[in-house]
Amino acid sequence: MTLSSTKPRPLIAGNWKMNGLAAALDEARAVVADLEIQPAAARVAIFPPATLLSRLSEAVGGSAVLTGAQDCHGKPNGAHTGDISAGMIADAGGSLVICGHSERRTDHGESSEQVARKAEAAIAAGLEPIVCVGETLETREAGDAVAFVVAQVRESLPPSVAGKAFCVAYEPLWAIGTGRTASVDNIIEMHAAIRAELAAIFGEQGKAVPILYGGSVKPENAGEILAAAEVGGALVGGASLKAVDFLAIIRAV
Ligand code: 13P
């Protein structure tokens, strides 16, 4: 069995995290304006805070820029104060959702089993989940990074993603917001291991599922990272907040 994937269009995803008031919509408008002049080779998506999703979806509506949310609940509705459901995200114009970002796993104690329920809810609502995995520095230094991440992939993906659009994002925790990027060798090794696991679980589909890299992706390093084997896009935090930087990463594909 060959594991070399038929490459789908890469996805450049901007995760604004807990940043952005109404004025930030202008950054998204600037991205749209630039992509109208010169269409991107990549698919492009922005994940604003939930408070802006509806307005952002309207602001970029009809353009090539997709929108999504940073998290969803595993249930379709109910008594879950402060949470939002996958159906609400779709209703607000989103078409994707990030599930199991390390900041959710760390700040809110989300387990891979919970993440799998979130991804399942996303699929049920017709959204494309981006399921995040990644090891801590401690795990990497103990030499356990690959085994840890592969187990996260297995446990965080519900069977219902089979045959549906979804992505996996590899984000080593020690590279997030630190300015420290995984080396291209680290990225190639981990993406190959994730690819093998996806192929083992999902067969042909698993060979083509986009595997994004995230962790201090910037205009200066995007070209090298995006050209690495089995890198199907980037999940960008800080550098997605300014249109000029985000566009430079989009153009690096
Ligand atoms: P930074 O690009 O700010 O390191 O964030 C990465 C990330 O967590 C994207 O989801």
PDB file of C-alpha atoms and ligand atoms in Angstrom:
ATOM      1  CA  MET A   1       0.000   0.000   0.000  1.00  0.00           C
ATOM      2  CA  THR A   2       1.429   3.356  -0.986  1.00  0.00           C
ATOM      3  CA  LEU A   3       0.893   6.157   1.471  1.00  0.00           C
ATOM      4  CA  SER A   4       1.595   8.995  -0.920  1.00  0.00           C
ATOM      5  CA  SER A   5      -1.600  11.006  -0.991  1.00  0.00           C
ATOM      6  CA  THR A   6      -3.327  12.569  -3.953  1.00  0.00           C
ATOM      7  CA  LYS A   7      -3.061  16.173  -2.848  1.00  0.00           C
ATOM      8  CA  PRO A   8      -6.322  18.046  -2.315  1.00  0.00           C
ATOM      9  CA  ARG A   9      -6.247  21.855  -2.387  1.00  0.00           C
ATOM     10  CA  PRO A  10      -4.360  23.009   0.742  1.00  0.00           C
ATOM     11  CA  LEU A  11      -6.311  24.841   3.443  1.00  0.00           C
ATOM     12  CA  ILE A  12      -4.955  27.985   5.065  1.00  0.00           C
ATOM     13  CA  ALA A  13      -6.984  28.498   8.236  1.00  0.00           C
ATOM     14  CA  GLY A  14      -6.767  31.588  10.424  1.00  0.00           C
ATOM     15  CA  ASN A  15      -7.649  30.970  14.080  1.00  0.00           C
ATOM     16  CA  TRP A  16      -8.246  34.342  15.705  1.00  0.00           C
ATOM     17  CA  LYS A  17      -8.614  32.717  19.146  1.00  0.00           C
ATOM     18  CA  MET A  18      -9.955  35.221  21.757  1.00  0.00           C
ATOM     19  CA  ASN A  19      -9.040  38.241  19.639  1.00  0.00           C
ATOM     20  CA  GLY A  20     -11.156  40.580  17.581  1.00  0.00           C
ATOM     21  CA  LEU A  21     -13.865  43.204  18.005  1.00  0.00           C
ATOM     22  CA  ALA A  22     -16.041  44.541  15.198  1.00  0.00           C
ATOM     23  CA  ALA A  23     -13.135  46.549  13.743  1.00  0.00           C
ATOM     24  CA  ALA A  24     -11.314  43.286  12.987  1.00  0.00           C
ATOM     25  CA  LEU A  25     -13.837  42.596  10.238  1.00  0.00           C
ATOM     26  CA  ASP A  26     -11.850  45.066   8.134  1.00  0.00           C
ATOM     27  CA  GLU A  27      -8.900  42.643   8.164  1.00  0.00           C
ATOM     28  CA  ALA A  28     -11.135  39.923   6.734  1.00  0.00           C
ATOM     29  CA  ARG A  29     -12.486  42.366   4.144  1.00  0.00           C
ATOM     30  CA  ALA A  30      -8.906  43.181   3.139  1.00  0.00           C
ATOM     31  CA  VAL A  31      -8.185  39.467   2.645  1.00  0.00           C
ATOM     32  CA  VAL A  32     -11.289  39.129   0.467  1.00  0.00           C
ATOM     33  CA  ALA A  33     -10.356  42.203  -1.602  1.00  0.00           C
ATOM     34  CA  ASP A  34      -6.874  40.852  -2.284  1.00  0.00           C
ATOM     35  CA  LEU A  35      -8.137  37.392  -3.218  1.00  0.00           C
ATOM     36  CA  GLU A  36     -10.606  38.972  -5.632  1.00  0.00           C
ATOM     37  CA  ILE A  37      -7.716  40.576  -7.500  1.00  0.00           C
ATOM     38  CA  GLN A  38      -5.646  37.394  -7.436  1.00  0.00           C
ATOM     39  CA  PRO A  39      -7.423  34.159  -6.477  1.00  0.00           C
ATOM     40  CA  ALA A  40      -5.599  31.926  -4.018  1.00  0.00           C
ATOM     41  CA  ALA A  41      -4.232  28.490  -4.845  1.00  0.00           C
ATOM     42  CA  ALA A  42      -5.371  27.427  -1.379  1.00  0.00           C
ATOM     43  CA  ARG A  43      -8.756  27.226   0.278  1.00  0.00           C
ATOM     44  CA  VAL A  44      -8.930  29.988   2.877  1.00  0.00           C
ATOM     45  CA  ALA A  45     -10.929  30.010   6.112  1.00  0.00           C
ATOM     46  CA  ILE A  46     -11.166  32.370   9.077  1.00  0.00           C
ATOM     47  CA  PHE A  47     -12.221  31.273  12.571  1.00  0.00           C
ATOM     48  CA  PRO A  48     -13.204  34.407  14.524  1.00  0.00           C
ATOM     49  CA  PRO A  49     -14.486  34.382  18.108  1.00  0.00           C
ATOM     50  CA  ALA A  50     -18.098  33.171  18.218  1.00  0.00           C
ATOM     51  CA  THR A  51     -19.339  36.737  18.778  1.00  0.00           C
ATOM     52  CA  LEU A  52     -18.133  37.715  15.295  1.00  0.00           C
ATOM     53  CA  LEU A  53     -18.993  34.598  13.307  1.00  0.00           C
ATOM     54  CA  SER A  54     -22.287  35.822  11.965  1.00  0.00           C
ATOM     55  CA  ARG A  55     -20.986  39.291  11.062  1.00  0.00           C
ATOM     56  CA  LEU A  56     -17.824  37.883   9.535  1.00  0.00           C
ATOM     57  CA  SER A  57     -19.800  35.373   7.481  1.00  0.00           C
ATOM     58  CA  GLU A  58     -21.902  38.250   6.144  1.00  0.00           C
ATOM     59  CA  ALA A  59     -18.830  40.416   5.500  1.00  0.00           C
ATOM     60  CA  VAL A  60     -17.089  37.738   3.413  1.00  0.00           C
ATOM     61  CA  GLY A  61     -20.264  36.129   2.035  1.00  0.00           C
ATOM     62  CA  GLY A  62     -20.063  35.199  -1.633  1.00  0.00           C
ATOM     63  CA  SER A  63     -16.266  35.386  -1.612  1.00  0.00           C
ATOM     64  CA  ALA A  64     -13.687  32.604  -1.609  1.00  0.00           C
ATOM     65  CA  VAL A  65     -13.143  33.012   2.143  1.00  0.00           C
ATOM     66  CA  LEU A  66     -14.872  30.389   4.285  1.00  0.00           C
ATOM     67  CA  THR A  67     -15.725  30.901   7.932  1.00  0.00           C
ATOM     68  CA  GLY A  68     -15.885  28.649  10.937  1.00  0.00           C
ATOM     69  CA  ALA A  69     -15.955  28.446  14.711  1.00  0.00           C
ATOM     70  CA  GLN A  70     -13.213  27.595  17.183  1.00  0.00           C
ATOM     71  CA  ASP A  71     -15.214  24.988  19.115  1.00  0.00           C
ATOM     72  CA  CYS A  72     -18.640  23.375  19.338  1.00  0.00           C
ATOM     73  CA  HIS A  73     -20.531  21.283  21.863  1.00  0.00           C
ATOM     74  CA  GLY A  74     -20.990  17.571  21.286  1.00  0.00           C
ATOM     75  CA  LYS A  75     -24.768  17.819  21.631  1.00  0.00           C
ATOM     76  CA  PRO A  76     -27.193  19.559  19.237  1.00  0.00           C
ATOM     77  CA  ASN A  77     -28.931  21.652  21.951  1.00  0.00           C
ATOM     78  CA  GLY A  78     -29.797  21.685  25.639  1.00  0.00           C
ATOM     79  CA  ALA A  79     -28.821  23.078  29.026  1.00  0.00           C
ATOM     80  CA  HIS A  80     -25.149  23.888  28.365  1.00  0.00           C
ATOM     81  CA  THR A  81     -24.673  27.507  29.369  1.00  0.00           C
ATOM     82  CA  GLY A  82     -22.045  29.304  27.352  1.00  0.00           C
ATOM     83  CA  ASP A  83     -21.618  26.581  24.746  1.00  0.00           C
ATOM     84  CA  ILE A  84     -22.586  26.711  21.096  1.00  0.00           C
ATOM     85  CA  SER A  85     -23.754  23.820  18.939  1.00  0.00           C
ATOM     86  CA  ALA A  86     -22.568  22.829  15.491  1.00  0.00           C
ATOM     87  CA  GLY A  87     -26.036  23.661  14.143  1.00  0.00           C
ATOM     88  CA  MET A  88     -25.713  27.212  15.530  1.00  0.00           C
ATOM     89  CA  ILE A  89     -22.386  27.581  13.728  1.00  0.00           C
ATOM     90  CA  ALA A  90     -23.962  26.522  10.434  1.00  0.00           C
ATOM     91  CA  ASP A  91     -26.873  28.895  11.137  1.00  0.00           C
ATOM     92  CA  ALA A  92     -24.374  31.753  11.637  1.00  0.00           C
ATOM     93  CA  GLY A  93     -22.844  31.074   8.220  1.00  0.00           C
ATOM     94  CA  GLY A  94     -19.911  28.886   9.251  1.00  0.00           C
ATOM     95  CA  SER A  95     -18.938  25.813   7.281  1.00  0.00           C
ATOM     96  CA  LEU A  96     -16.051  24.512   9.399  1.00  0.00           C
ATOM     97  CA  VAL A  97     -15.254  24.056  13.083  1.00  0.00           C
ATOM     98  CA  ILE A  98     -12.015  23.493  14.992  1.00  0.00           C
ATOM     99  CA  CYS A  99     -12.364  20.566  17.414  1.00  0.00           C
ATOM    100  CA  GLY A 100      -9.962  19.778  20.228  1.00  0.00           C
ATOM    101  CA  HIS A 101      -7.591  22.711  19.889  1.00  0.00           C
ATOM    102  CA  SER A 102      -4.858  22.275  22.503  1.00  0.00           C
ATOM    103  CA  GLU A 103      -6.059  25.435  24.273  1.00  0.00           C
ATOM    104  CA  ARG A 104      -9.464  23.737  24.715  1.00  0.00           C
ATOM    105  CA  ARG A 105      -7.825  20.504  25.803  1.00  0.00           C
ATOM    106  CA  THR A 106      -5.609  22.368  28.309  1.00  0.00           C
ATOM    107  CA  ASP A 107      -7.867  25.210  29.522  1.00  0.00           C
ATOM    108  CA  HIS A 108     -11.084  23.169  29.584  1.00  0.00           C
ATOM    109  CA  GLY A 109      -9.792  19.654  30.152  1.00  0.00           C
ATOM    110  CA  GLU A 110     -11.249  18.301  26.920  1.00  0.00           C
ATOM    111  CA  SER A 111     -10.457  14.635  26.375  1.00  0.00           C
ATOM    112  CA  SER A 112     -10.039  12.995  22.991  1.00  0.00           C
ATOM    113  CA  GLU A 113     -13.363  11.203  23.585  1.00  0.00           C
ATOM    114  CA  GLN A 114     -15.075  14.589  23.993  1.00  0.00           C
ATOM    115  CA  VAL A 115     -13.292  15.886  20.913  1.00  0.00           C
ATOM    116  CA  ALA A 116     -14.602  12.902  18.939  1.00  0.00           C
ATOM    117  CA  ARG A 117     -18.157  13.738  20.072  1.00  0.00           C
ATOM    118  CA  LYS A 118     -17.642  17.339  18.929  1.00  0.00           C
ATOM    119  CA  ALA A 119     -16.395  16.181  15.526  1.00  0.00           C
ATOM    120  CA  GLU A 120     -19.382  13.853  15.291  1.00  0.00           C
ATOM    121  CA  ALA A 121     -21.736  16.747  16.072  1.00  0.00           C
ATOM    122  CA  ALA A 122     -19.968  18.826  13.416  1.00  0.00           C
ATOM    123  CA  ILE A 123     -20.468  16.129  10.794  1.00  0.00           C
ATOM    124  CA  ALA A 124     -24.129  15.751  11.784  1.00  0.00           C
ATOM    125  CA  ALA A 125     -24.617  19.500  11.225  1.00  0.00           C
ATOM    126  CA  GLY A 126     -22.901  19.387   7.828  1.00  0.00           C
ATOM    127  CA  LEU A 127     -19.729  21.149   9.004  1.00  0.00           C
ATOM    128  CA  GLU A 128     -16.133  20.204   8.144  1.00  0.00           C
ATOM    129  CA  PRO A 129     -14.275  19.540  11.406  1.00  0.00           C
ATOM    130  CA  ILE A 130     -10.578  20.315  11.833  1.00  0.00           C
ATOM    131  CA  VAL A 131      -9.495  17.914  14.547  1.00  0.00           C
ATOM    132  CA  CYS A 132      -6.395  19.086  16.413  1.00  0.00           C
ATOM    133  CA  VAL A 133      -3.658  16.955  17.933  1.00  0.00           C
ATOM    134  CA  GLY A 134      -0.231  17.751  19.356  1.00  0.00           C
ATOM    135  CA  GLU A 135       2.214  16.877  22.097  1.00  0.00           C
ATOM    136  CA  THR A 136       3.668  18.877  24.974  1.00  0.00           C
ATOM    137  CA  LEU A 137       7.378  19.614  25.194  1.00  0.00           C
ATOM    138  CA  GLU A 138       7.623  17.105  28.037  1.00  0.00           C
ATOM    139  CA  THR A 139       6.185  14.345  25.859  1.00  0.00           C
ATOM    140  CA  ARG A 140       8.513  15.235  22.985  1.00  0.00           C
ATOM    141  CA  GLU A 141      11.566  15.281  25.231  1.00  0.00           C
ATOM    142  CA  ALA A 142      10.577  11.878  26.612  1.00  0.00           C
ATOM    143  CA  GLY A 143      10.663  10.561  23.026  1.00  0.00           C
ATOM    144  CA  ASP A 144       6.941   9.753  23.059  1.00  0.00           C
ATOM    145  CA  ALA A 145       5.647  12.429  20.659  1.00  0.00           C
ATOM    146  CA  VAL A 146       4.757  10.198  17.698  1.00  0.00           C
ATOM    147  CA  ALA A 147       3.003   7.513  19.757  1.00  0.00           C
ATOM    148  CA  PHE A 148       1.104  10.172  21.727  1.00  0.00           C
ATOM    149  CA  VAL A 149      -0.101  12.059  18.659  1.00  0.00           C
ATOM    150  CA  VAL A 150      -1.040   8.913  16.739  1.00  0.00           C
ATOM    151  CA  ALA A 151      -3.145   7.789  19.714  1.00  0.00           C
ATOM    152  CA  GLN A 152      -4.810  11.216  19.805  1.00  0.00           C
ATOM    153  CA  VAL A 153      -5.662  10.881  16.104  1.00  0.00           C
ATOM    154  CA  ARG A 154      -7.226   7.467  16.683  1.00  0.00           C
ATOM    155  CA  GLU A 155      -9.215   8.566  19.737  1.00  0.00           C
ATOM    156  CA  SER A 156     -10.335  12.004  18.479  1.00  0.00           C
ATOM    157  CA  LEU A 157     -11.850  10.956  15.139  1.00  0.00           C
ATOM    158  CA  PRO A 158     -15.346   9.446  15.250  1.00  0.00           C
ATOM    159  CA  PRO A 159     -16.311   6.782  12.687  1.00  0.00           C
ATOM    160  CA  SER A 160     -18.848   9.210  11.205  1.00  0.00           C
ATOM    161  CA  VAL A 161     -16.121  11.306   9.539  1.00  0.00           C
ATOM    162  CA  ALA A 162     -15.619   8.447   7.056  1.00  0.00           C
ATOM    163  CA  GLY A 163     -16.682   9.602   3.620  1.00  0.00           C
ATOM    164  CA  LYS A 164     -17.077  13.221   4.821  1.00  0.00           C
ATOM    165  CA  ALA A 165     -14.803  16.269   4.510  1.00  0.00           C
ATOM    166  CA  PHE A 166     -12.534  16.693   7.522  1.00  0.00           C
ATOM    167  CA  CYS A 167      -8.958  17.740   8.327  1.00  0.00           C
ATOM    168  CA  VAL A 168      -6.438  16.920  11.015  1.00  0.00           C
ATOM    169  CA  ALA A 169      -4.213  19.695  12.391  1.00  0.00           C
ATOM    170  CA  TYR A 170      -0.887  18.866  14.019  1.00  0.00           C
ATOM    171  CA  GLU A 171      -0.029  21.611  16.486  1.00  0.00           C
ATOM    172  CA  PRO A 172       2.840  20.836  18.877  1.00  0.00           C
ATOM    173  CA  LEU A 173       1.984  22.723  22.073  1.00  0.00           C
ATOM    174  CA  TRP A 174       5.513  24.023  22.496  1.00  0.00           C
ATOM    175  CA  ALA A 175       5.330  25.751  19.104  1.00  0.00           C
ATOM    176  CA  ILE A 176       2.018  27.564  19.686  1.00  0.00           C
ATOM    177  CA  GLY A 177       2.399  31.282  20.250  1.00  0.00           C
ATOM    178  CA  THR A 178       6.041  30.818  21.232  1.00  0.00           C
ATOM    179  CA  GLY A 179       7.718  31.898  18.023  1.00  0.00           C
ATOM    180  CA  ARG A 180       9.345  28.479  18.138  1.00  0.00           C
ATOM    181  CA  THR A 181       8.430  26.362  15.109  1.00  0.00           C
ATOM    182  CA  ALA A 182       8.852  22.628  14.794  1.00  0.00           C
ATOM    183  CA  SER A 183      11.723  21.811  12.443  1.00  0.00           C
ATOM    184  CA  VAL A 184      10.742  20.669   8.976  1.00  0.00           C
ATOM    185  CA  ASP A 185      12.159  17.236   9.904  1.00  0.00           C
ATOM    186  CA  ASN A 186       9.901  17.108  12.990  1.00  0.00           C
ATOM    187  CA  ILE A 187       6.921  18.087  10.843  1.00  0.00           C
ATOM    188  CA  ILE A 188       7.678  15.533   8.115  1.00  0.00           C
ATOM    189  CA  GLU A 189       8.119  12.741  10.655  1.00  0.00           C
ATOM    190  CA  MET A 190       4.872  13.539  12.480  1.00  0.00           C
ATOM    191  CA  HIS A 191       2.792  14.119   9.366  1.00  0.00           C
ATOM    192  CA  ALA A 192       3.991  10.794   7.937  1.00  0.00           C
ATOM    193  CA  ALA A 193       2.914   9.034  11.124  1.00  0.00           C
ATOM    194  CA  ILE A 194      -0.482  10.754  11.077  1.00  0.00           C
ATOM    195  CA  ARG A 195      -0.897   9.902   7.386  1.00  0.00           C
ATOM    196  CA  ALA A 196      -0.143   6.224   8.074  1.00  0.00           C
ATOM    197  CA  GLU A 197      -2.720   6.179  10.874  1.00  0.00           C
ATOM    198  CA  LEU A 198      -5.349   7.904   8.711  1.00  0.00           C
ATOM    199  CA  ALA A 199      -4.705   5.430   5.888  1.00  0.00           C
ATOM    200  CA  ALA A 200      -4.986   2.535   8.346  1.00  0.00           C
ATOM    201  CA  ILE A 201      -8.338   3.803   9.648  1.00  0.00           C
ATOM    202  CA  PHE A 202      -9.925   5.249   6.517  1.00  0.00           C
ATOM    203  CA  GLY A 203      -8.183   3.496   3.611  1.00  0.00           C
ATOM    204  CA  GLU A 204      -8.158   5.501   0.363  1.00  0.00           C
ATOM    205  CA  GLN A 205      -9.838   8.515   1.975  1.00  0.00           C
ATOM    206  CA  GLY A 206      -7.189   8.547   4.684  1.00  0.00           C
ATOM    207  CA  LYS A 207      -4.475   9.009   2.066  1.00  0.00           C
ATOM    208  CA  ALA A 208      -5.994  12.344   0.989  1.00  0.00           C
ATOM    209  CA  VAL A 209      -7.286  13.911   4.233  1.00  0.00           C
ATOM    210  CA  PRO A 210      -5.518  17.285   4.604  1.00  0.00           C
ATOM    211  CA  ILE A 211      -3.079  17.352   7.527  1.00  0.00           C
ATOM    212  CA  LEU A 212      -2.457  20.969   8.537  1.00  0.00           C
ATOM    213  CA  TYR A 213       0.532  22.162  10.528  1.00  0.00           C
ATOM    214  CA  GLY A 214       0.063  24.814  13.209  1.00  0.00           C
ATOM    215  CA  GLY A 215       2.458  26.532  15.592  1.00  0.00           C
ATOM    216  CA  SER A 216       4.117  29.894  14.915  1.00  0.00           C
ATOM    217  CA  VAL A 217       3.480  29.779  11.164  1.00  0.00           C
ATOM    218  CA  LYS A 218       4.549  33.175   9.795  1.00  0.00           C
ATOM    219  CA  PRO A 219       5.167  34.723   6.390  1.00  0.00           C
ATOM    220  CA  GLU A 220       8.897  33.960   6.823  1.00  0.00           C
ATOM    221  CA  ASN A 221       8.536  30.211   7.395  1.00  0.00           C
ATOM    222  CA  ALA A 222       5.261  29.388   5.597  1.00  0.00           C
ATOM    223  CA  GLY A 223       6.828  28.493   2.235  1.00  0.00           C
ATOM    224  CA  GLU A 224       9.198  25.932   3.708  1.00  0.00           C
ATOM    225  CA  ILE A 225       6.532  24.374   5.957  1.00  0.00           C
ATOM    226  CA  LEU A 226       3.839  24.216   3.282  1.00  0.00           C
ATOM    227  CA  ALA A 227       6.242  22.544   0.843  1.00  0.00           C
ATOM    228  CA  ALA A 228       7.033  19.719   3.290  1.00  0.00           C
ATOM    229  CA  ALA A 229       5.755  16.217   2.557  1.00  0.00           C
ATOM    230  CA  GLU A 230       2.197  15.538   3.744  1.00  0.00           C
ATOM    231  CA  VAL A 231       1.572  19.133   4.829  1.00  0.00           C
ATOM    232  CA  GLY A 232      -1.874  19.967   3.474  1.00  0.00           C
ATOM    233  CA  GLY A 233      -2.144  23.480   4.828  1.00  0.00           C
ATOM    234  CA  ALA A 234      -1.631  25.582   7.923  1.00  0.00           C
ATOM    235  CA  LEU A 235      -3.598  26.508  11.024  1.00  0.00           C
ATOM    236  CA  VAL A 236      -2.389  30.004  11.793  1.00  0.00           C
ATOM    237  CA  GLY A 237      -2.897  31.866  15.055  1.00  0.00           C
ATOM    238  CA  GLY A 238      -1.183  35.215  15.658  1.00  0.00           C
ATOM    239  CA  ALA A 239      -0.178  35.796  12.037  1.00  0.00           C
ATOM    240  CA  SER A 240      -3.792  35.475  10.877  1.00  0.00           C
ATOM    241  CA  LEU A 241      -4.882  38.622  12.726  1.00  0.00           C
ATOM    242  CA  LYS A 242      -3.378  41.025  10.200  1.00  0.00           C
ATOM    243  CA  ALA A 243      -4.484  40.728   6.575  1.00  0.00           C
ATOM    244  CA  VAL A 244      -1.024  41.498   5.250  1.00  0.00           C
ATOM    245  CA  ASP A 245       0.591  38.611   7.155  1.00  0.00           C
ATOM    246  CA  PHE A 246      -2.252  36.187   6.544  1.00  0.00           C
ATOM    247  CA  LEU A 247      -2.186  36.974   2.819  1.00  0.00           C
ATOM    248  CA  ALA A 248       1.570  36.376   2.694  1.00  0.00           C
ATOM    249  CA  ILE A 249       0.983  32.899   4.164  1.00  0.00           C
ATOM    250  CA  ILE A 250      -1.890  32.242   1.736  1.00  0.00           C
ATOM    251  CA  ARG A 251       0.419  33.250  -1.121  1.00  0.00           C
ATOM    252  CA  ALA A 252       3.131  30.877   0.110  1.00  0.00           C
ATOM    253  CA  VAL A 253       1.115  27.875  -1.146  1.00  0.00           C
TER     254      VAL A 253
HETATM  255  P1  13P B   1       0.261  30.639  16.606  1.00  0.00           P
HETATM  256  O1  13P B   1       0.298  30.670  15.096  1.00  0.00           O
HETATM  257  O2  13P B   1      -0.049  31.955  17.222  1.00  0.00           O
HETATM  258  O3  13P B   1       1.467  29.954  17.169  1.00  0.00           O
HETATM  259  O4  13P B   1      -1.003  29.697  16.985  1.00  0.00           O
HETATM  260  C1  13P B   1      -1.096  28.443  16.419  1.00  0.00           C
HETATM  261  C2  13P B   1      -2.439  27.901  16.736  1.00  0.00           C
HETATM  262  O5  13P B   1      -2.699  27.475  17.848  1.00  0.00           O
HETATM  263  C3  13P B   1      -3.463  27.939  15.675  1.00  0.00           C
HETATM  264  O6  13P B   1      -4.592  27.214  16.043  1.00  0.00           O
END
